[in-house]
Phi, psi and omega in degrees: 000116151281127205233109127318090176239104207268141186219143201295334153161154191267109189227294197226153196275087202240134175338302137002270180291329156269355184299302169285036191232317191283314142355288175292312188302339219274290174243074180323283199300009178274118140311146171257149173240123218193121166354284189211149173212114202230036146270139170306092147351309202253357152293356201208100188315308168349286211276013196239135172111352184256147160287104220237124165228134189262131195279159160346303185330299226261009169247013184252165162332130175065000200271326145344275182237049148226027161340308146303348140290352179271347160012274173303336176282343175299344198276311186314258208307328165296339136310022191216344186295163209233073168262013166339099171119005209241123189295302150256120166282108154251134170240124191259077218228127155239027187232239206254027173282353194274343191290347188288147184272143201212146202299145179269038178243006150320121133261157183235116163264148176243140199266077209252126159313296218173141161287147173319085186329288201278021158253318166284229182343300187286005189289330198294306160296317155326314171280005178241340195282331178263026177044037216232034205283322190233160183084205209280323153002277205318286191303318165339269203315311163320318202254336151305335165266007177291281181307314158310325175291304182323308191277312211280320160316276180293005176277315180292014160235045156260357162291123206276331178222147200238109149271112179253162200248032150191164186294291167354312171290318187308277165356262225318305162312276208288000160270324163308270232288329207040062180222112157352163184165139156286159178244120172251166154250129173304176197258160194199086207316050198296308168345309225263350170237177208220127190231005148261046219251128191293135186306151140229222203261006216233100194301192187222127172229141161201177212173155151276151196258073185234164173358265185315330193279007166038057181241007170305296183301322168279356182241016154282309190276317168289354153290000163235037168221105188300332203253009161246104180287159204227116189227092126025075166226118171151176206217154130193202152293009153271350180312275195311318164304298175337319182275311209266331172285339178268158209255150189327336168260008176296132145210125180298096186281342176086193177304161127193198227284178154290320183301312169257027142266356190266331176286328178299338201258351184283335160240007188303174166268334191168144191278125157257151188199098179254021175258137154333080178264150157301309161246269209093098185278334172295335194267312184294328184242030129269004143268344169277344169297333201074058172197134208289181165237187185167118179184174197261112187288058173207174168099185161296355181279330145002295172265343177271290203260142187270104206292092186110356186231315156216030172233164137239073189304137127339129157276342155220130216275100193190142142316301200288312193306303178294001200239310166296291176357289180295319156352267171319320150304308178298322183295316180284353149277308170300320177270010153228095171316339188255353182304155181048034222279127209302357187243346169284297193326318211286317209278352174291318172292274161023317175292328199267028195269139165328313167308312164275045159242288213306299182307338185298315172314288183304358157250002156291300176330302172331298206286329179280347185229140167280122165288159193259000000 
């Protein structure tokens, strides 16, 4: 069988990206098809031994790093691949790989994240967050996301099966998209962390550092508790305001490796995470760490974490919400030693393990394509 696996494009190695990294062990002989790709082939196991074709984009100006800015031209360049011949389209998609033209005797499945966030729902926060809400900008901008809705909408129905990777999504697809869909929960490497590891006193929060992922809010609620440390991991374009908002007991580690995030979250007292996520894969492997979560309860954390059991939900995505949280978390750890406990953590994690993604793939695959 020949296999096509279109993915939106390659910048940073992400949930995303292992999510297509688990994809390829699925079907090894699969080619990529991906916008831009301004990762090292040979950095990265996942991608070697495979054939990666890349659209125009990654040949315009500047397009490393401002590849998003090329936006309005994606629908144009995901269009443009040449999938003649190819039995299954896995499209790996939360813009525009679902968007590809596919032979038709082709199937095409789609892995979908999310419909494009700042083109439905998020547009208005998106246009307020880029200072773009009024003048001629604005109204520019509005009306490319007018036309990105249009397209986006009729590109998901040359897709033939829709997969989300949470019941949260699933909605979302059939609210765009009007379209059906399975739920795979993405693969989330647990084997890989150790979750009997002695606690210590200092939570954790970590992210790319952008808007949505609200993390403005978690070091707004521990400045206003000084005497709880807050420890920081991740790098983006919000990193420098952030670093400039947090108060003496934060400390910004910036980016760094898996290893030491994987150690931090193996001794944190508890994960924080307040953002309105589709999954959230960090909330997932930080219970395979043994360490509880305390984040704001809707979204995919909803569905990864057991609320009073390896959770603490927030009832509102607010400073104050998350500070009675922690509150509440603590008290119930002094007067039970056993709450929340690292190994109800681990088995929770557990569902969400890389086998039961290959096996879920493979047999969805099975069932629309049949061997012969």
């Amino acid at each position: 069988m020949k296999v096509a696996i279109v993915h939106d494009w390659l910048t940073t190695w992400a949930g995303a990206e292992k999510a297509l990294a688990e994809l390829l062990n699925c079907f090894p002989q699969a080619e990529i098809f991906t916008t831009v790709n301004f990762l090292e082939k040979s950095a990265i196991s996942a991608l070697q031994g495979h054939v990666i074709h890349t659209s125009f984009i990654q040949r315009m100006p500047l397009a490393r790093r401002w590849y998003r800015h090329y936006l309005p031209l994606m629908p144009l360049a995901i269009e443009q691949f040449d999938l003649k011949g190819f039995d299954l389209i896995l499209s790996s998609s939360h813009a525009v790989a679902k968007g590809v033209i596919s032979d038709p005797n082709a199937v095409h499945i789609c892995y979908c994240y999310s419909p494009m966030r700042y083109a439905w729902d998020m547009q208005h926060q998106y246009l307020r967050q880029s200072g773009k809400e009024k003048g001629l900008i604005s109204w520019v901008m509005r009306w490319q996301l007018h036309r990105l809705r249009q397209w986006d909408y009729l590109s998901a129905q040359r897709v033939d099966h829709f997969v989300a990777i949470s019941s949260y999504i699933q909605r979302r697809i059939k609210a765009c998209y009007r379209r059906e869909s399975d739920v795979i929960f993405p693969p989330v490497e647990v084997e890989k962390f150790r979750y009997d590891q002695p606690r210590e006193s200092f939570y954790l929060t970590a992210s790319r550092m952008v808007p949505y992922k609200r993390i403005d809010l978690v070091i707004e609620a521990f400045n206003e508790m000084p005497d709880k440390q807050l420890i920081v991991i991740g790098d983006g374009p919000d990193y420098a305001k952030l670093a400039a908002l947090a108060g003496p007991n934060v400390t910004m580690l910036g980016y760094q490796s898996d290893d030491v995030l994987i150690d931090h979250l193996e001794r944190t007292k508890a994960f924080i995470f307040m953002a309105e996520e589709d999954f959230g894969i960090l909330p997932v492997e930080a219970q395979a760490a043994g360490a509880p979560v305390i984040g704001y309860g809707v979204g995919g954390l909803a569905e990864t974490t057991l609320n009073n059991v390896t959770a603490l939900w927030a009832e509102e995505q607010t400073s104050t919400a998350l500070a009675l949280s922690i509150q509440e978390f603590e008290e119930r750890k002094q007067h039970d030693a056993g709450a929340f406990e690292p190994l109800t953590c681990r088995q929770s994690a557990e569902r969400f393990a890389t086998a039961n993604f290959a096996r879920a793939i493979q047999s969805l695959v099975a069932k629309h394509i049949p061997k012969p």
